[in-house]
Amino acid sequence: MSHMSEEKKSGRFIVPGEKIGVIEEFIPDKGTYVKDGVIYSSNIGYLLIDSVSRRVSVYPLTRKVCFPRVGSIVVGHVVNIQSAMAFIRIIKVGNRFPSGFFTGVLHISDIGEEFIENIFDALKLGDLVRAKVISEANRMFHLSTKGEKMGVILALCSKCGSALKLKYREKGRKREKNLYCEDCGNTESRKIASDYGLGNL
Ligand SMILES: [Zn+2]
């Protein structure tokens, strides 16, 4: 590995439009632009400051660095739920950990094959979810949890906070999956992934 890439790694992760500094303190270089004396990043990548020359540059992300894209399978926590959508903080992309912070949005119509009337029957705050990136429209990662392997892979009891266990129950002729709390007896529903609770990320 070259010395340059060592330096690159030490830099802070930075996104386009992010303020780097002012022209009085740094000399703008690759991957930057100046507006009204302020230096901004024009790249998504890593900030590199040459301490001798005071040159600042932003090295673009390479293939080694991982970020979500259409088709990626991601894992994340539900950090916010509104009536028609949930926001998911992505902690894993495929088998790797993402370079930076990414949030995905999961619309109620993309949660499952069946119509979901109340989003809270399918997801709750803090749930760990596996999803697929289906679009990057409007610079947002749009997610889907349709399919057996997608959905909640770990959830906590909303009454006592214990990890919920998988439980089957008969509903007419259908066998339905549910989540059950062994500590307080609470039963909750989710859009459950087929490997719920097995610890697969
Ligand atoms: Zn409980």
PDB file of C-alpha atoms and ligand atoms in Angstrom:
ATOM      1  CA  MET A   1       0.000   0.000   0.000  1.00  0.00           C
ATOM      2  CA  SER A   2       1.357   3.399  -0.930  1.00  0.00           C
ATOM      3  CA  HIS A   3       2.011   6.179   1.499  1.00  0.00           C
ATOM      4  CA  MET A   4      -0.692   8.221  -0.194  1.00  0.00           C
ATOM      5  CA  SER A   5      -3.436   5.743   0.539  1.00  0.00           C
ATOM      6  CA  GLU A   6      -2.325   5.593   4.162  1.00  0.00           C
ATOM      7  CA  GLU A   7      -2.874   9.313   4.363  1.00  0.00           C
ATOM      8  CA  LYS A   8      -6.200   9.040   2.642  1.00  0.00           C
ATOM      9  CA  LYS A   9      -7.473   6.644   5.252  1.00  0.00           C
ATOM     10  CA  SER A  10      -6.640   8.997   8.071  1.00  0.00           C
ATOM     11  CA  GLY A  11      -8.886  11.685   6.615  1.00  0.00           C
ATOM     12  CA  ARG A  12     -12.344  12.490   7.775  1.00  0.00           C
ATOM     13  CA  PHE A  13     -15.239  11.272   5.644  1.00  0.00           C
ATOM     14  CA  ILE A  14     -16.763  14.211   3.831  1.00  0.00           C
ATOM     15  CA  VAL A  15     -19.694  14.846   1.506  1.00  0.00           C
ATOM     16  CA  PRO A  16     -20.201  17.302  -1.377  1.00  0.00           C
ATOM     17  CA  GLY A  17     -20.970  20.836  -0.206  1.00  0.00           C
ATOM     18  CA  GLU A  18     -19.422  20.281   3.186  1.00  0.00           C
ATOM     19  CA  LYS A  19     -17.343  23.201   4.470  1.00  0.00           C
ATOM     20  CA  ILE A  20     -13.649  22.399   4.768  1.00  0.00           C
ATOM     21  CA  GLY A  21     -12.134  25.718   5.775  1.00  0.00           C
ATOM     22  CA  VAL A  22     -11.315  29.193   4.523  1.00  0.00           C
ATOM     23  CA  ILE A  23      -8.752  30.332   1.949  1.00  0.00           C
ATOM     24  CA  GLU A  24      -6.825  32.218   4.658  1.00  0.00           C
ATOM     25  CA  GLU A  25      -5.864  28.897   6.255  1.00  0.00           C
ATOM     26  CA  PHE A  26      -5.765  26.406   3.355  1.00  0.00           C
ATOM     27  CA  ILE A  27      -4.978  26.183  -0.331  1.00  0.00           C
ATOM     28  CA  PRO A  28      -7.844  24.498  -2.165  1.00  0.00           C
ATOM     29  CA  ASP A  29      -6.815  21.496  -4.272  1.00  0.00           C
ATOM     30  CA  LYS A  30      -8.475  18.494  -5.961  1.00  0.00           C
ATOM     31  CA  GLY A  31     -12.062  17.755  -5.058  1.00  0.00           C
ATOM     32  CA  THR A  32     -12.777  21.206  -3.628  1.00  0.00           C
ATOM     33  CA  TYR A  33     -14.285  24.487  -4.708  1.00  0.00           C
ATOM     34  CA  VAL A  34     -14.274  27.989  -3.268  1.00  0.00           C
ATOM     35  CA  LYS A  35     -17.229  30.274  -2.746  1.00  0.00           C
ATOM     36  CA  ASP A  36     -16.931  33.629  -0.961  1.00  0.00           C
ATOM     37  CA  GLY A  37     -13.570  32.638   0.476  1.00  0.00           C
ATOM     38  CA  VAL A  38     -14.864  29.381   1.915  1.00  0.00           C
ATOM     39  CA  ILE A  39     -13.544  26.023   0.706  1.00  0.00           C
ATOM     40  CA  TYR A  40     -16.129  23.284   0.159  1.00  0.00           C
ATOM     41  CA  SER A  41     -15.908  19.685  -0.918  1.00  0.00           C
ATOM     42  CA  SER A  42     -17.079  18.804  -4.416  1.00  0.00           C
ATOM     43  CA  ASN A  43     -16.584  15.076  -3.794  1.00  0.00           C
ATOM     44  CA  ILE A  44     -17.793  12.347  -1.528  1.00  0.00           C
ATOM     45  CA  GLY A  45     -14.657  10.912  -0.008  1.00  0.00           C
ATOM     46  CA  TYR A  46     -11.888  11.579   2.450  1.00  0.00           C
ATOM     47  CA  LEU A  47     -10.409  14.898   3.448  1.00  0.00           C
ATOM     48  CA  LEU A  48      -6.655  15.180   3.122  1.00  0.00           C
ATOM     49  CA  ILE A  49      -4.747  18.108   4.584  1.00  0.00           C
ATOM     50  CA  ASP A  50      -1.086  18.459   3.725  1.00  0.00           C
ATOM     51  CA  SER A  51       0.318  19.979   6.893  1.00  0.00           C
ATOM     52  CA  VAL A  52       3.389  21.400   5.130  1.00  0.00           C
ATOM     53  CA  SER A  53       1.869  23.001   2.027  1.00  0.00           C
ATOM     54  CA  ARG A  54      -1.567  23.603   3.677  1.00  0.00           C
ATOM     55  CA  ARG A  55      -3.205  22.132   0.591  1.00  0.00           C
ATOM     56  CA  VAL A  56      -6.584  20.537   1.151  1.00  0.00           C
ATOM     57  CA  SER A  57      -8.131  17.973  -1.150  1.00  0.00           C
ATOM     58  CA  VAL A  58     -10.913  15.452  -1.066  1.00  0.00           C
ATOM     59  CA  TYR A  59     -10.109  11.986  -2.368  1.00  0.00           C
ATOM     60  CA  PRO A  60     -13.133  10.342  -3.941  1.00  0.00           C
ATOM     61  CA  LEU A  61     -14.436   7.064  -2.638  1.00  0.00           C
ATOM     62  CA  THR A  62     -12.800   4.069  -4.205  1.00  0.00           C
ATOM     63  CA  ARG A  63     -14.348   0.671  -4.789  1.00  0.00           C
ATOM     64  CA  LYS A  64     -12.836  -0.510  -1.537  1.00  0.00           C
ATOM     65  CA  VAL A  65     -15.022   1.899   0.300  1.00  0.00           C
ATOM     66  CA  CYS A  66     -18.547   0.773   0.683  1.00  0.00           C
ATOM     67  CA  PHE A  67     -21.762   2.684   0.290  1.00  0.00           C
ATOM     68  CA  PRO A  68     -25.296   1.579  -0.575  1.00  0.00           C
ATOM     69  CA  ARG A  69     -26.489   1.457  -4.170  1.00  0.00           C
ATOM     70  CA  VAL A  70     -29.502   0.092  -5.992  1.00  0.00           C
ATOM     71  CA  GLY A  71     -29.617  -3.665  -5.408  1.00  0.00           C
ATOM     72  CA  SER A  72     -27.613  -3.582  -2.159  1.00  0.00           C
ATOM     73  CA  ILE A  73     -28.880  -5.620   0.751  1.00  0.00           C
ATOM     74  CA  VAL A  74     -28.568  -3.455   3.829  1.00  0.00           C
ATOM     75  CA  VAL A  75     -29.127  -3.892   7.555  1.00  0.00           C
ATOM     76  CA  GLY A  76     -30.119  -1.028   9.784  1.00  0.00           C
ATOM     77  CA  HIS A  77     -32.033   0.239  12.769  1.00  0.00           C
ATOM     78  CA  VAL A  78     -35.418   1.903  12.551  1.00  0.00           C
ATOM     79  CA  VAL A  79     -34.697   5.415  13.832  1.00  0.00           C
ATOM     80  CA  ASN A  80     -37.937   7.214  12.981  1.00  0.00           C
ATOM     81  CA  ILE A  81     -41.434   6.162  11.946  1.00  0.00           C
ATOM     82  CA  GLN A  82     -44.105   8.321  10.405  1.00  0.00           C
ATOM     83  CA  SER A  83     -47.566   7.161   9.334  1.00  0.00           C
ATOM     84  CA  ALA A  84     -46.500   6.088   5.843  1.00  0.00           C
ATOM     85  CA  MET A  85     -42.749   5.595   6.118  1.00  0.00           C
ATOM     86  CA  ALA A  86     -39.896   4.463   8.326  1.00  0.00           C
ATOM     87  CA  PHE A  87     -36.350   5.801   8.362  1.00  0.00           C
ATOM     88  CA  ILE A  88     -33.547   3.309   8.731  1.00  0.00           C
ATOM     89  CA  ARG A  89     -29.997   4.089   9.776  1.00  0.00           C
ATOM     90  CA  ILE A  90     -27.872   1.752   7.691  1.00  0.00           C
ATOM     91  CA  ILE A  91     -25.167  -0.095   9.642  1.00  0.00           C
ATOM     92  CA  LYS A  92     -24.243  -2.731   7.092  1.00  0.00           C
ATOM     93  CA  VAL A  93     -24.127  -2.928   3.290  1.00  0.00           C
ATOM     94  CA  GLY A  94     -23.774  -6.478   1.990  1.00  0.00           C
ATOM     95  CA  ASN A  95     -20.984  -7.983   4.083  1.00  0.00           C
ATOM     96  CA  ARG A  96     -19.334  -4.673   4.820  1.00  0.00           C
ATOM     97  CA  PHE A  97     -19.720  -1.698   7.052  1.00  0.00           C
ATOM     98  CA  PRO A  98     -20.536   1.524   5.239  1.00  0.00           C
ATOM     99  CA  SER A  99     -18.102   4.416   4.998  1.00  0.00           C
ATOM    100  CA  GLY A 100     -20.130   7.126   6.594  1.00  0.00           C
ATOM    101  CA  PHE A 101     -23.682   7.581   7.716  1.00  0.00           C
ATOM    102  CA  PHE A 102     -26.524   6.611   5.454  1.00  0.00           C
ATOM    103  CA  THR A 103     -30.228   6.625   6.105  1.00  0.00           C
ATOM    104  CA  GLY A 104     -32.774   4.766   4.031  1.00  0.00           C
ATOM    105  CA  VAL A 105     -36.477   5.377   3.732  1.00  0.00           C
ATOM    106  CA  LEU A 106     -38.950   2.507   3.710  1.00  0.00           C
ATOM    107  CA  HIS A 107     -42.400   3.388   2.449  1.00  0.00           C
ATOM    108  CA  ILE A 108     -45.373   1.452   3.860  1.00  0.00           C
ATOM    109  CA  SER A 109     -46.195   0.093   0.389  1.00  0.00           C
ATOM    110  CA  ASP A 110     -42.688  -1.423   0.129  1.00  0.00           C
ATOM    111  CA  ILE A 111     -42.764  -3.293   3.454  1.00  0.00           C
ATOM    112  CA  GLY A 112     -44.519  -6.483   2.338  1.00  0.00           C
ATOM    113  CA  GLU A 113     -46.596  -8.121  -0.381  1.00  0.00           C
ATOM    114  CA  GLU A 114     -49.757  -7.736   1.630  1.00  0.00           C
ATOM    115  CA  PHE A 115     -51.460  -4.426   2.292  1.00  0.00           C
ATOM    116  CA  ILE A 116     -50.406  -2.946   5.617  1.00  0.00           C
ATOM    117  CA  GLU A 117     -52.904  -0.645   7.239  1.00  0.00           C
ATOM    118  CA  ASN A 118     -50.854   0.434  10.230  1.00  0.00           C
ATOM    119  CA  ILE A 119     -47.093   0.735   9.832  1.00  0.00           C
ATOM    120  CA  PHE A 120     -46.603  -0.026  13.546  1.00  0.00           C
ATOM    121  CA  ASP A 121     -47.936  -3.561  12.933  1.00  0.00           C
ATOM    122  CA  ALA A 122     -44.898  -4.148  10.733  1.00  0.00           C
ATOM    123  CA  LEU A 123     -42.117  -2.083  12.311  1.00  0.00           C
ATOM    124  CA  LYS A 124     -41.253  -0.382  15.548  1.00  0.00           C
ATOM    125  CA  LEU A 125     -38.581   2.058  16.615  1.00  0.00           C
ATOM    126  CA  GLY A 126     -35.243   0.350  17.252  1.00  0.00           C
ATOM    127  CA  ASP A 127     -35.989  -2.778  15.203  1.00  0.00           C
ATOM    128  CA  LEU A 128     -33.080  -4.226  13.296  1.00  0.00           C
ATOM    129  CA  VAL A 129     -34.166  -4.654   9.693  1.00  0.00           C
ATOM    130  CA  ARG A 130     -32.768  -6.232   6.530  1.00  0.00           C
ATOM    131  CA  ALA A 131     -33.846  -4.460   3.347  1.00  0.00           C
ATOM    132  CA  LYS A 132     -32.974  -4.008  -0.298  1.00  0.00           C
ATOM    133  CA  VAL A 133     -32.130  -0.667  -1.881  1.00  0.00           C
ATOM    134  CA  ILE A 134     -34.647  -0.261  -4.726  1.00  0.00           C
ATOM    135  CA  SER A 135     -34.008   3.326  -5.792  1.00  0.00           C
ATOM    136  CA  GLU A 136     -31.807   6.334  -5.192  1.00  0.00           C
ATOM    137  CA  ALA A 137     -34.345   8.859  -6.447  1.00  0.00           C
ATOM    138  CA  ASN A 138     -34.022  12.370  -4.997  1.00  0.00           C
ATOM    139  CA  ARG A 139     -30.703  11.379  -3.390  1.00  0.00           C
ATOM    140  CA  MET A 140     -32.501   9.114  -0.942  1.00  0.00           C
ATOM    141  CA  PHE A 141     -31.998   5.396  -0.468  1.00  0.00           C
ATOM    142  CA  HIS A 142     -35.440   3.903  -0.949  1.00  0.00           C
ATOM    143  CA  LEU A 143     -35.722   0.504   0.677  1.00  0.00           C
ATOM    144  CA  SER A 144     -37.955  -2.532   0.340  1.00  0.00           C
ATOM    145  CA  THR A 145     -38.530  -5.394   2.780  1.00  0.00           C
ATOM    146  CA  LYS A 146     -40.618  -7.450   0.364  1.00  0.00           C
ATOM    147  CA  GLY A 147     -39.604 -11.090   0.224  1.00  0.00           C
ATOM    148  CA  GLU A 148     -39.081 -13.834   2.810  1.00  0.00           C
ATOM    149  CA  LYS A 149     -35.529 -12.955   3.740  1.00  0.00           C
ATOM    150  CA  MET A 150     -36.301  -9.282   4.230  1.00  0.00           C
ATOM    151  CA  GLY A 151     -37.800  -7.557   7.206  1.00  0.00           C
ATOM    152  CA  VAL A 152     -37.188  -7.429  10.927  1.00  0.00           C
ATOM    153  CA  ILE A 153     -34.306  -9.646  12.107  1.00  0.00           C
ATOM    154  CA  LEU A 154     -34.318  -8.531  15.735  1.00  0.00           C
ATOM    155  CA  ALA A 155     -36.895  -6.635  17.761  1.00  0.00           C
ATOM    156  CA  LEU A 156     -37.241  -5.661  21.387  1.00  0.00           C
ATOM    157  CA  CYS A 157     -40.420  -5.884  23.438  1.00  0.00           C
ATOM    158  CA  SER A 158     -42.069  -2.473  23.478  1.00  0.00           C
ATOM    159  CA  LYS A 159     -43.260  -3.087  27.064  1.00  0.00           C
ATOM    160  CA  CYS A 160     -40.149  -4.407  28.822  1.00  0.00           C
ATOM    161  CA  GLY A 161     -37.283  -4.160  26.326  1.00  0.00           C
ATOM    162  CA  SER A 162     -36.381  -7.867  26.200  1.00  0.00           C
ATOM    163  CA  ALA A 163     -35.533  -9.449  22.862  1.00  0.00           C
ATOM    164  CA  LEU A 164     -38.686 -10.870  21.281  1.00  0.00           C
ATOM    165  CA  LYS A 165     -38.757 -14.546  20.309  1.00  0.00           C
ATOM    166  CA  LEU A 166     -40.303 -16.026  17.203  1.00  0.00           C
ATOM    167  CA  LYS A 167     -43.624 -17.786  17.734  1.00  0.00           C
ATOM    168  CA  TYR A 168     -46.031 -19.479  15.358  1.00  0.00           C
ATOM    169  CA  ARG A 169     -49.750 -19.271  15.789  1.00  0.00           C
ATOM    170  CA  GLU A 170     -52.617 -20.821  13.877  1.00  0.00           C
ATOM    171  CA  LYS A 171     -54.873 -18.339  12.187  1.00  0.00           C
ATOM    172  CA  GLY A 172     -57.632 -20.242  10.458  1.00  0.00           C
ATOM    173  CA  ARG A 173     -55.807 -22.649   8.172  1.00  0.00           C
ATOM    174  CA  LYS A 174     -52.812 -20.359   7.966  1.00  0.00           C
ATOM    175  CA  ARG A 175     -49.758 -20.629  10.162  1.00  0.00           C
ATOM    176  CA  GLU A 176     -48.758 -17.130  11.104  1.00  0.00           C
ATOM    177  CA  LYS A 177     -45.472 -15.881  12.489  1.00  0.00           C
ATOM    178  CA  ASN A 178     -45.536 -13.629  15.494  1.00  0.00           C
ATOM    179  CA  LEU A 179     -43.155 -12.305  18.106  1.00  0.00           C
ATOM    180  CA  TYR A 180     -43.464 -13.146  21.758  1.00  0.00           C
ATOM    181  CA  CYS A 181     -41.810 -11.816  24.916  1.00  0.00           C
ATOM    182  CA  GLU A 182     -40.809 -14.571  27.326  1.00  0.00           C
ATOM    183  CA  ASP A 183     -40.363 -12.088  30.156  1.00  0.00           C
ATOM    184  CA  CYS A 184     -43.693 -10.253  30.174  1.00  0.00           C
ATOM    185  CA  GLY A 185     -45.917 -12.324  27.875  1.00  0.00           C
ATOM    186  CA  ASN A 186     -46.419  -9.517  25.409  1.00  0.00           C
ATOM    187  CA  THR A 187     -47.150 -10.493  21.799  1.00  0.00           C
ATOM    188  CA  GLU A 188     -46.214  -8.204  18.916  1.00  0.00           C
ATOM    189  CA  SER A 189     -46.426  -8.333  15.164  1.00  0.00           C
ATOM    190  CA  ARG A 190     -43.779  -7.353  12.639  1.00  0.00           C
ATOM    191  CA  LYS A 191     -42.838  -7.895   9.019  1.00  0.00           C
ATOM    192  CA  ILE A 192     -40.541 -10.733  10.088  1.00  0.00           C
ATOM    193  CA  ALA A 193     -37.548 -11.979   8.094  1.00  0.00           C
ATOM    194  CA  SER A 194     -37.291 -15.765   7.654  1.00  0.00           C
ATOM    195  CA  ASP A 195     -34.121 -15.920   9.766  1.00  0.00           C
ATOM    196  CA  TYR A 196     -35.405 -13.760  12.587  1.00  0.00           C
ATOM    197  CA  GLY A 197     -33.432 -14.046  15.814  1.00  0.00           C
ATOM    198  CA  LEU A 198     -30.669 -16.213  14.373  1.00  0.00           C
ATOM    199  CA  GLY A 199     -28.121 -13.435  14.662  1.00  0.00           C
ATOM    200  CA  ASN A 200     -27.486 -13.147  10.936  1.00  0.00           C
ATOM    201  CA  LEU A 201     -26.599  -9.646   9.919  1.00  0.00           C
TER     202      LEU A 201
HETATM  203 ZN    ZN B   1     -41.722  -7.907  27.392  1.00  0.00          ZN
END
